[in-house]
Amino acid sequence: MEGIQHRMVEVNGINIHIAEKGKGPVILFLHGFPELWYSWRHQILALSNMGYRTVAPDLRGYGDSDIPESVDSYTCFHIVGDLVELIDVLDPHERKVFVVGHDWGAILAWFLCLFRPDKVKALVNLSVPFLRFDRNIKPVELWRAYYGSDHYISRFQEYGEIEGEFAWVGTDRVEKEFLTDFPVLLPKGKLFKRPLDEPITLPSWLSEEEANYYVTQFQKTGFTGPLNFYRNLDRNWELLKPWVGCKIETPAKFMMGDKDLVYHMPGMKDYIHNGGFQEDVPGLKEVVVLEGVDHFISMEKPSEVNQYIFDFFSHFIEPK
């Protein structure tokens, strides 16, 4: 990770850790669960060499950033508030940046474009499309209806419960299980498919050293901060009622793998490919589905993702 600079930035009443490299227009990278700024290491290095200033924070509750204690401090408004102030710090003149998001980072990037489109020049989102709001059913109830009470989102709701189970299994095992084969179901008493005494074979795109970086960070912080994002899903649903029916006009490109668990959620392929996604995001320019790729697309196929990002953002760079 040669040449990557690290510093703390005070925004929205908390301290956020950022990793950055390069000079030029800012690209802000937003990570997902259970990740860190480090998930963007390939993009930081590559795109900083292509003429961009690349910046990846640890979102609130993660890594070296502050971890507010209250569950109520993790609504979409708190986190987007962090991002708005961070953008102003990173580009005090234009106060507007390119954004790339993955997983929860993608969700937050959609919200950023919904609430403050003036802050985003263009967007590349990975793995999670914009999801229209259902006026009638809360998200946690929706997932439980589809998948049952063992679905990971349902299991994450009770404060302290899943943390206790994760502690019993051990941070090393938990983190490597999620990065290797993100589990849709987490049954009580047998969280993961593999027996705990069976070694995990890491995927080819993740070395033991890289996996251990995540493990070391989560051993220090625990998982409560990241889990609190999920504990605000229903609260966000209530808070977002004024935006029901609103469209995202920001120029956007979307990418995901055809093996991604999100791609195989009920109704998702139809929504993405048959007009619903484009209706909700009129600014959507292209959808790319990579064959044989799973959830952690930026690490699984870094060269392809880097090139797609560079090519798309190049359309919005004014010639000097």
CSV table of C-alpha atoms in Angstrom, one decimal:
chain,number,residue,atom,x,y,z
A,1,MET,CA,0.0,0.0,0.0
A,2,GLU,CA,2.9,2.3,-0.8
A,3,GLY,CA,2.1,5.9,-1.1
A,4,ILE,CA,-1.3,5.8,0.5
A,5,GLN,CA,-1.7,8.5,3.2
A,6,HIS,CA,-3.9,8.2,6.3
A,7,ARG,CA,-5.4,10.9,8.3
A,8,MET,CA,-8.3,11.8,10.6
A,9,VAL,CA,-11.0,14.3,9.5
A,10,GLU,CA,-13.5,15.8,11.9
A,11,VAL,CA,-17.0,15.8,10.2
A,12,ASN,CA,-20.5,16.0,11.5
A,13,GLY,CA,-19.3,15.8,15.1
A,14,ILE,CA,-17.2,12.7,14.8
A,15,ASN,CA,-13.7,11.7,13.6
A,16,ILE,CA,-13.5,9.8,10.3
A,17,HIS,CA,-10.4,8.0,9.1
A,18,ILE,CA,-9.5,8.4,5.5
A,19,ALA,CA,-7.0,6.7,3.2
A,20,GLU,CA,-6.0,8.8,0.1
A,21,LYS,CA,-3.6,8.9,-2.8
A,22,GLY,CA,-3.0,11.0,-5.9
A,23,LYS,CA,-3.8,14.4,-7.3
A,24,GLY,CA,-6.7,15.5,-9.5
A,25,PRO,CA,-10.5,15.2,-9.4
A,26,VAL,CA,-11.6,13.5,-6.2
A,27,ILE,CA,-13.2,10.0,-6.3
A,28,LEU,CA,-14.8,9.1,-3.0
A,29,PHE,CA,-15.0,5.3,-2.4
A,30,LEU,CA,-17.6,4.0,0.1
A,31,HIS,CA,-17.3,0.4,1.5
A,32,GLY,CA,-19.8,-2.1,2.6
A,33,PHE,CA,-20.2,-4.8,5.3
A,34,PRO,CA,-18.1,-6.2,6.8
A,35,GLU,CA,-15.4,-4.2,5.2
A,36,LEU,CA,-13.1,-1.2,5.5
A,37,TRP,CA,-11.4,1.4,3.4
A,38,TYR,CA,-9.0,-1.4,2.5
A,39,SER,CA,-11.5,-3.0,0.2
A,40,TRP,CA,-10.7,-0.2,-2.3
A,41,ARG,CA,-6.9,-0.8,-2.1
A,42,HIS,CA,-6.8,-1.8,-5.8
A,43,GLN,CA,-8.9,1.1,-7.0
A,44,ILE,CA,-6.9,3.6,-4.8
A,45,LEU,CA,-3.6,2.6,-6.3
A,46,ALA,CA,-4.8,2.2,-10.0
A,47,LEU,CA,-7.0,5.3,-10.3
A,48,SER,CA,-4.5,7.6,-8.5
A,49,ASN,CA,-2.1,6.7,-11.3
A,50,MET,CA,-4.8,7.6,-13.8
A,51,GLY,CA,-5.1,11.2,-12.7
A,52,TYR,CA,-7.5,11.1,-9.8
A,53,ARG,CA,-7.2,11.8,-6.1
A,54,THR,CA,-8.7,8.7,-4.6
A,55,VAL,CA,-10.2,8.8,-1.1
A,56,ALA,CA,-11.6,5.9,0.9
A,57,PRO,CA,-13.0,6.5,4.5
A,58,ASP,CA,-13.8,4.0,7.1
A,59,LEU,CA,-17.5,4.8,7.6
A,60,ARG,CA,-18.7,5.7,11.0
A,61,GLY,CA,-18.6,2.6,13.3
A,62,TYR,CA,-15.8,1.0,11.3
A,63,GLY,CA,-12.0,0.7,11.6
A,64,ASP,CA,-10.2,3.7,12.8
A,65,SER,CA,-13.2,6.0,12.6
A,66,ASP,CA,-15.3,6.9,15.7
A,67,ILE,CA,-17.9,4.4,16.8
A,68,PRO,CA,-20.9,6.2,18.3
A,69,GLU,CA,-22.5,4.1,21.1
A,70,SER,CA,-26.1,4.8,20.3
A,71,VAL,CA,-27.9,2.7,17.7
A,72,ASP,CA,-29.8,5.8,16.8
A,73,SER,CA,-26.6,7.4,15.6
A,74,TYR,CA,-26.5,5.2,12.5
A,75,THR,CA,-29.5,6.3,10.4
A,76,CYS,CA,-29.0,7.2,6.7
A,77,PHE,CA,-29.1,10.9,7.6
A,78,HIS,CA,-26.3,10.6,10.1
A,79,ILE,CA,-24.1,8.8,7.6
A,80,VAL,CA,-24.9,10.9,4.6
A,81,GLY,CA,-24.3,13.9,6.8
A,82,ASP,CA,-20.8,12.6,7.4
A,83,LEU,CA,-20.3,12.3,3.6
A,84,VAL,CA,-21.6,15.7,2.8
A,85,GLU,CA,-19.2,17.4,5.3
A,86,LEU,CA,-16.4,15.1,4.1
A,87,ILE,CA,-16.9,16.2,0.5
A,88,ASP,CA,-16.7,19.8,1.5
A,89,VAL,CA,-13.4,19.1,3.3
A,90,LEU,CA,-12.0,17.1,0.4
A,91,ASP,CA,-13.0,19.7,-2.3
A,92,PRO,CA,-13.5,23.0,-0.5
A,93,HIS,CA,-13.8,24.9,-3.9
A,94,GLU,CA,-16.1,22.8,-6.0
A,95,ARG,CA,-17.7,20.9,-3.1
A,96,LYS,CA,-18.6,18.1,-5.5
A,97,VAL,CA,-16.9,14.7,-6.2
A,98,PHE,CA,-17.1,11.5,-8.1
A,99,VAL,CA,-18.5,8.6,-6.0
A,100,VAL,CA,-18.1,4.8,-6.1
A,101,GLY,CA,-20.0,2.6,-3.6
A,102,HIS,CA,-20.3,-1.1,-2.8
A,103,ASP,CA,-22.9,-2.9,-0.7
A,104,TRP,CA,-23.9,-0.5,2.1
A,105,GLY,CA,-21.6,2.0,0.5
A,106,ALA,CA,-23.8,1.8,-2.6
A,107,ILE,CA,-27.0,2.2,-0.6
A,108,LEU,CA,-25.5,5.3,1.0
A,109,ALA,CA,-24.3,6.6,-2.4
A,110,TRP,CA,-27.8,6.3,-3.8
A,111,PHE,CA,-29.1,8.3,-0.7
A,112,LEU,CA,-26.4,10.9,-1.2
A,113,CYS,CA,-27.6,11.4,-4.8
A,114,LEU,CA,-31.2,11.5,-3.6
A,115,PHE,CA,-30.7,14.0,-0.8
A,116,ARG,CA,-27.8,16.1,-2.2
A,117,PRO,CA,-27.4,15.6,-5.9
A,118,ASP,CA,-25.3,18.8,-6.0
A,119,LYS,CA,-22.5,16.9,-4.2
A,120,VAL,CA,-22.0,14.1,-6.9
A,121,LYS,CA,-20.6,14.6,-10.3
A,122,ALA,CA,-21.2,11.0,-11.4
A,123,LEU,CA,-21.7,7.7,-9.7
A,124,VAL,CA,-20.5,4.1,-10.1
A,125,ASN,CA,-22.3,1.7,-7.8
A,126,LEU,CA,-21.5,-2.0,-7.2
A,127,SER,CA,-23.6,-4.9,-6.1
A,128,VAL,CA,-26.7,-3.1,-4.7
A,129,PRO,CA,-29.1,-1.2,-7.1
A,130,PHE,CA,-31.3,1.6,-5.9
A,131,LEU,CA,-34.3,0.0,-4.2
A,132,ARG,CA,-37.6,1.8,-4.4
A,133,PHE,CA,-39.4,2.3,-1.1
A,134,ASP,CA,-42.4,0.2,-0.3
A,135,ARG,CA,-45.0,2.3,1.5
A,136,ASN,CA,-46.7,-0.6,3.2
A,137,ILE,CA,-44.1,-3.0,4.6
A,138,LYS,CA,-41.0,-2.5,6.6
A,139,PRO,CA,-37.8,-3.8,5.1
A,140,VAL,CA,-37.0,-6.2,8.0
A,141,GLU,CA,-40.5,-7.7,7.7
A,142,LEU,CA,-40.0,-8.0,4.0
A,143,TRP,CA,-36.8,-10.0,4.3
A,144,ARG,CA,-38.2,-12.2,7.0
A,145,ALA,CA,-41.2,-13.0,4.9
A,146,TYR,CA,-39.0,-14.1,2.0
A,147,TYR,CA,-36.2,-15.9,3.9
A,148,GLY,CA,-37.5,-16.6,7.4
A,149,SER,CA,-36.1,-15.6,10.8
A,150,ASP,CA,-32.6,-17.0,10.1
A,151,HIS,CA,-32.0,-14.5,7.3
A,152,TYR,CA,-28.9,-12.5,8.2
A,153,ILE,CA,-30.7,-9.1,8.3
A,154,SER,CA,-33.3,-10.6,10.8
A,155,ARG,CA,-30.5,-12.0,12.9
A,156,PHE,CA,-28.7,-8.7,13.0
A,157,GLN,CA,-31.6,-6.8,14.6
A,158,GLU,CA,-31.4,-7.7,18.3
A,159,TYR,CA,-28.7,-5.6,19.9
A,160,GLY,CA,-25.9,-7.8,21.4
A,161,GLU,CA,-27.3,-11.2,20.4
A,162,ILE,CA,-25.4,-11.8,17.2
A,163,GLU,CA,-22.3,-10.1,18.7
A,164,GLY,CA,-22.3,-12.7,21.4
A,165,GLU,CA,-22.5,-15.5,18.8
A,166,PHE,CA,-19.8,-13.9,16.7
A,167,ALA,CA,-17.6,-13.7,19.8
A,168,TRP,CA,-18.1,-17.4,20.5
A,169,VAL,CA,-17.1,-18.3,17.0
A,170,GLY,CA,-14.2,-15.8,16.9
A,171,THR,CA,-13.6,-12.7,14.8
A,172,ASP,CA,-11.1,-14.5,12.6
A,173,ARG,CA,-13.6,-17.1,11.6
A,174,VAL,CA,-16.5,-14.7,11.2
A,175,GLU,CA,-14.7,-12.2,9.0
A,176,LYS,CA,-13.2,-14.9,6.7
A,177,GLU,CA,-16.6,-16.6,6.4
A,178,PHE,CA,-18.3,-13.4,5.2
A,179,LEU,CA,-15.5,-12.5,2.8
A,180,THR,CA,-15.3,-16.0,1.4
A,181,ASP,CA,-19.0,-16.9,1.1
A,182,PHE,CA,-21.4,-14.3,2.3
A,183,PRO,CA,-24.1,-16.2,4.2
A,184,VAL,CA,-27.7,-15.5,3.5
A,185,LEU,CA,-28.8,-17.5,6.5
A,186,LEU,CA,-27.3,-17.5,10.0
A,187,PRO,CA,-29.1,-20.3,12.0
A,188,LYS,CA,-28.7,-20.1,15.7
A,189,GLY,CA,-26.3,-22.6,17.0
A,190,LYS,CA,-24.8,-23.2,13.6
A,191,LEU,CA,-24.0,-19.8,12.0
A,192,PHE,CA,-22.1,-21.1,9.0
A,193,LYS,CA,-22.3,-24.0,6.6
A,194,ARG,CA,-18.8,-25.3,7.4
A,195,PRO,CA,-18.1,-27.0,10.7
A,196,LEU,CA,-15.9,-24.7,12.8
A,197,ASP,CA,-13.1,-27.2,12.9
A,198,GLU,CA,-13.0,-27.2,9.1
A,199,PRO,CA,-10.3,-24.9,7.7
A,200,ILE,CA,-11.5,-22.1,5.4
A,201,THR,CA,-9.9,-21.9,1.9
A,202,LEU,CA,-9.7,-18.3,1.0
A,203,PRO,CA,-10.7,-17.3,-2.6
A,204,SER,CA,-7.9,-16.6,-5.0
A,205,TRP,CA,-8.4,-12.9,-4.9
A,206,LEU,CA,-7.8,-12.6,-1.1
A,207,SER,CA,-4.5,-13.5,0.5
A,208,GLU,CA,-4.1,-14.6,4.1
A,209,GLU,CA,-2.3,-11.3,4.8
A,210,GLU,CA,-5.1,-9.3,3.3
A,211,ALA,CA,-7.8,-11.2,5.2
A,212,ASN,CA,-5.8,-10.8,8.4
A,213,TYR,CA,-5.9,-7.0,8.0
A,214,TYR,CA,-9.7,-7.1,8.3
A,215,VAL,CA,-9.5,-9.5,11.2
A,216,THR,CA,-7.1,-7.4,13.1
A,217,GLN,CA,-9.3,-4.3,12.7
A,218,PHE,CA,-12.5,-6.0,13.7
A,219,GLN,CA,-10.8,-7.6,16.7
A,220,LYS,CA,-10.1,-4.1,17.9
A,221,THR,CA,-13.5,-2.6,17.2
A,222,GLY,CA,-16.0,-5.5,17.2
A,223,PHE,CA,-19.0,-5.6,14.9
A,224,THR,CA,-21.6,-3.5,16.8
A,225,GLY,CA,-21.0,-0.3,14.8
A,226,PRO,CA,-21.5,-2.0,11.4
A,227,LEU,CA,-24.4,-4.0,12.7
A,228,ASN,CA,-26.1,-0.8,13.7
A,229,PHE,CA,-26.5,0.1,10.1
A,230,TYR,CA,-28.9,-2.9,9.7
A,231,ARG,CA,-30.6,-2.0,13.0
A,232,ASN,CA,-31.7,1.3,11.4
A,233,LEU,CA,-33.3,-0.2,8.3
A,234,ASP,CA,-36.8,0.1,9.6
A,235,ARG,CA,-36.0,3.6,11.1
A,236,ASN,CA,-34.7,4.7,7.7
A,237,TRP,CA,-37.9,3.4,6.1
A,238,GLU,CA,-39.9,5.7,8.3
A,239,LEU,CA,-37.6,8.7,7.8
A,240,LEU,CA,-37.6,8.3,4.0
A,241,LYS,CA,-41.3,8.6,3.5
A,242,PRO,CA,-41.0,12.1,2.1
A,243,TRP,CA,-38.8,10.8,-0.7
A,244,VAL,CA,-41.2,8.0,-1.9
A,245,GLY,CA,-41.4,8.2,-5.7
A,246,CYS,CA,-38.4,10.5,-6.1
A,247,LYS,CA,-36.0,9.7,-8.9
A,248,ILE,CA,-32.2,9.8,-9.1
A,249,GLU,CA,-31.0,12.0,-11.9
A,250,THR,CA,-27.3,11.8,-11.2
A,251,PRO,CA,-25.4,10.1,-14.1
A,252,ALA,CA,-24.8,6.6,-12.9
A,253,LYS,CA,-23.3,3.3,-13.9
A,254,PHE,CA,-24.1,0.0,-12.1
A,255,MET,CA,-22.0,-3.2,-11.9
A,256,MET,CA,-22.5,-6.5,-10.2
A,257,GLY,CA,-21.5,-10.2,-10.5
A,258,ASP,CA,-23.9,-12.8,-11.7
A,259,LYS,CA,-23.1,-14.9,-8.6
A,260,ASP,CA,-23.8,-12.1,-6.2
A,261,LEU,CA,-26.4,-13.0,-3.5
A,262,VAL,CA,-28.1,-9.6,-4.2
A,263,TYR,CA,-28.6,-10.5,-7.9
A,264,HIS,CA,-30.5,-13.7,-6.8
A,265,MET,CA,-32.9,-12.0,-4.4
A,266,PRO,CA,-36.6,-12.4,-5.3
A,267,GLY,CA,-37.5,-10.0,-8.2
A,268,MET,CA,-34.1,-8.5,-8.5
A,269,LYS,CA,-33.1,-9.6,-12.0
A,270,ASP,CA,-36.5,-8.4,-13.3
A,271,TYR,CA,-36.1,-5.1,-11.6
A,272,ILE,CA,-32.6,-4.5,-12.9
A,273,HIS,CA,-33.2,-5.6,-16.5
A,274,ASN,CA,-36.8,-5.0,-17.3
A,275,GLY,CA,-37.3,-1.3,-16.7
A,276,GLY,CA,-37.9,-0.8,-13.0
A,277,PHE,CA,-34.3,0.3,-12.1
A,278,GLN,CA,-34.1,2.6,-15.1
A,279,GLU,CA,-37.5,4.2,-14.1
A,280,ASP,CA,-36.2,4.9,-10.6
A,281,VAL,CA,-32.8,6.1,-11.8
A,282,PRO,CA,-33.3,8.1,-15.0
A,283,GLY,CA,-29.6,9.0,-14.8
A,284,LEU,CA,-28.6,5.3,-15.2
A,285,LYS,CA,-26.4,5.0,-18.3
A,286,GLU,CA,-25.4,1.4,-18.2
A,287,VAL,CA,-25.7,-1.9,-16.2
A,288,VAL,CA,-22.9,-4.4,-16.4
A,289,VAL,CA,-23.2,-7.9,-15.0
A,290,LEU,CA,-19.8,-9.8,-14.9
A,291,GLU,CA,-20.0,-13.5,-15.3
A,292,GLY,CA,-18.6,-15.8,-12.6
A,293,VAL,CA,-18.2,-12.9,-10.1
A,294,ASP,CA,-19.6,-12.9,-6.6
A,295,HIS,CA,-20.3,-10.1,-4.1
A,296,PHE,CA,-16.9,-8.5,-3.5
A,297,ILE,CA,-16.6,-7.4,-7.1
A,298,SER,CA,-14.0,-4.6,-6.6
A,299,MET,CA,-11.5,-7.2,-5.1
A,300,GLU,CA,-12.5,-10.1,-7.3
A,301,LYS,CA,-12.1,-8.3,-10.6
A,302,PRO,CA,-10.1,-5.1,-9.8
A,303,SER,CA,-8.7,-4.5,-13.3
A,304,GLU,CA,-12.1,-4.7,-15.0
A,305,VAL,CA,-13.7,-2.5,-12.3
A,306,ASN,CA,-10.9,0.0,-12.4
A,307,GLN,CA,-11.2,0.4,-16.2
A,308,TYR,CA,-15.0,0.7,-16.0
A,309,ILE,CA,-14.7,3.4,-13.4
A,310,PHE,CA,-12.1,5.3,-15.4
A,311,ASP,CA,-13.9,5.1,-18.7
A,312,PHE,CA,-17.2,6.3,-17.2
A,313,PHE,CA,-15.9,9.2,-15.2
A,314,SER,CA,-13.8,10.3,-18.1
A,315,HIS,CA,-17.0,11.5,-19.8
A,316,PHE,CA,-17.4,14.1,-17.0
A,317,ILE,CA,-13.9,15.6,-17.0
A,318,GLU,CA,-13.7,19.0,-18.6
A,319,PRO,CA,-10.7,19.4,-21.0
A,320,LYS,CA,-8.2,21.8,-19.8
